[in-house]
Amino acid sequence: MDIRSVGIVGAGQMGNGIAHVFALSGYDVLLNDISEDGLKKAVATIDKNLERQASRGKISEEDRAGAMGRIKTTLALPELGPCDLIIEAATEREPIKNQIFETLAPHLGAQTILTSNTSSISITRLASRTDRPERFMGFHFMNPVPVMQLVELIRGIATNTDTYDTLLAVVGKLGKTAASAEDYPAFIVNRILIPMINEAVYALYEGVGNVRSIDQALKLGANHPMGPLELADFIGLDTCLAIMNVLHEGLADTKYRPCPLLTKYVEAGWLGRKTQRGFYDYRGEVPVPTR
C-alpha cells in the first residue's frame, strides 16, 4: 500500500516528534489533540526544531517550509479517518487507547492501517478491539523522535504481511532503521531498558548510592550518555512505572516488581522534567538531585 497521508493522535512529546519526521519526509500530516493549546504548542515546537535543523545545515530552508506546510491540525478525531495511516501516540493507558480506536472506527477508510506508538501494551489485545486486527501494528518510535534512529515494529497475532511490509517501507522512507519485535510485554528496548532504570531506583532506595553517584557510575563506568535516573526523568517517571507494571503483570515474575521509591515519586507528582521535579529538581538554573 502506498502511504501518503498520516493521522497522528496526540500532540505531546512523541506525537509532535512523529509529525515532524513524517512531514519532513514528504507525508501529509493531520495532527490531533484534545486541546487547542496543545496543538499550538506542538506546531511551535516542530517549527523551532526544524529551524534548528536548518540553522545547522542538516536541512534546507525549503525543506523546513515544505514540512511546515504539510502539517494540519484538528480537534476532531474522526477527521483522521480517511488517512492512509493512523498513529496513536496518546498517554500510556490502555482504556484511553481503546476509546480512541473505537471513536475512529466508523470513520476509517477501507484500507487505513492503524498503529499504536505504545511502549509496552499488548498489540494483539489493542488490535482485537478494532475492526481490522490484520491491519494493526505496533509502531514504536524512540524519544526524541527527530534524533533517534530506531523504530520498533511489533506484529500482533493477526497482523498480515502486507501491513508489516508497508510499515517497513515507511520506516525506510523516514530514514530510520526498523527492529522487529514479538508482541510480548514492553517489546525489546523497554524490556531491557526500564528494568535497568528500576534497578537503579532500587540502588537509590537501598542506599547503595545517591542520585549523583549512581548516574555518574553508569555514565563513566558503562559509557552511557545519560545516567539511568537522569534518563528516567527524561522519559517520565509515570511512564517508567506504567511499563514496569505491564512487565510485572504480563510476565508474573518478581524481578519486574516496581521499586517502592519509584511509586512514591509518581504518587507525589514528581514525574521528572515535565513537572520540573523527579530524581532531580529542574526549577533552578542547574538540575539538583532530590536525594
Tab-separated table of C-alpha atoms in Angstrom, residues 77 88 90-91 93-105 116 121-130 136:
chain	number	residue	atom	x	y	z
A	77	LEU	CA	-10.639	12.844	15.977
A	88	GLU	CA	-1.959	6.641	18.090
A	90	ALA	CA	-1.707	9.203	23.357
A	91	THR	CA	-0.915	8.583	27.008
A	93	ARG	CA	-3.158	3.979	29.367
A	94	GLU	CA	-4.949	1.135	27.621
A	95	PRO	CA	-8.554	2.326	28.224
A	96	ILE	CA	-7.736	5.669	26.585
A	97	LYS	CA	-6.164	3.957	23.592
A	98	ASN	CA	-9.168	1.655	23.195
A	99	GLN	CA	-11.531	4.636	23.319
A	100	ILE	CA	-9.540	6.375	20.590
A	101	PHE	CA	-9.763	3.387	18.256
A	102	GLU	CA	-13.469	2.929	18.998
A	103	THR	CA	-14.130	6.593	18.161
A	104	LEU	CA	-12.203	6.296	14.912
A	105	ALA	CA	-13.843	3.027	13.803
A	116	SER	CA	-0.020	2.437	18.213
A	121	ILE	CA	0.947	-2.607	25.884
A	122	SER	CA	-0.105	-5.765	24.010
A	123	ILE	CA	-0.591	-5.063	20.299
A	124	THR	CA	-2.731	-8.188	19.914
A	125	ARG	CA	-5.072	-7.003	22.655
A	126	LEU	CA	-5.341	-3.465	21.265
A	127	ALA	CA	-5.942	-4.836	17.751
A	128	SER	CA	-8.685	-7.167	18.957
A	129	ARG	CA	-10.803	-4.150	19.928
A	130	THR	CA	-10.769	-2.819	16.350
A	136	PHE	CA	-2.974	-3.122	13.039
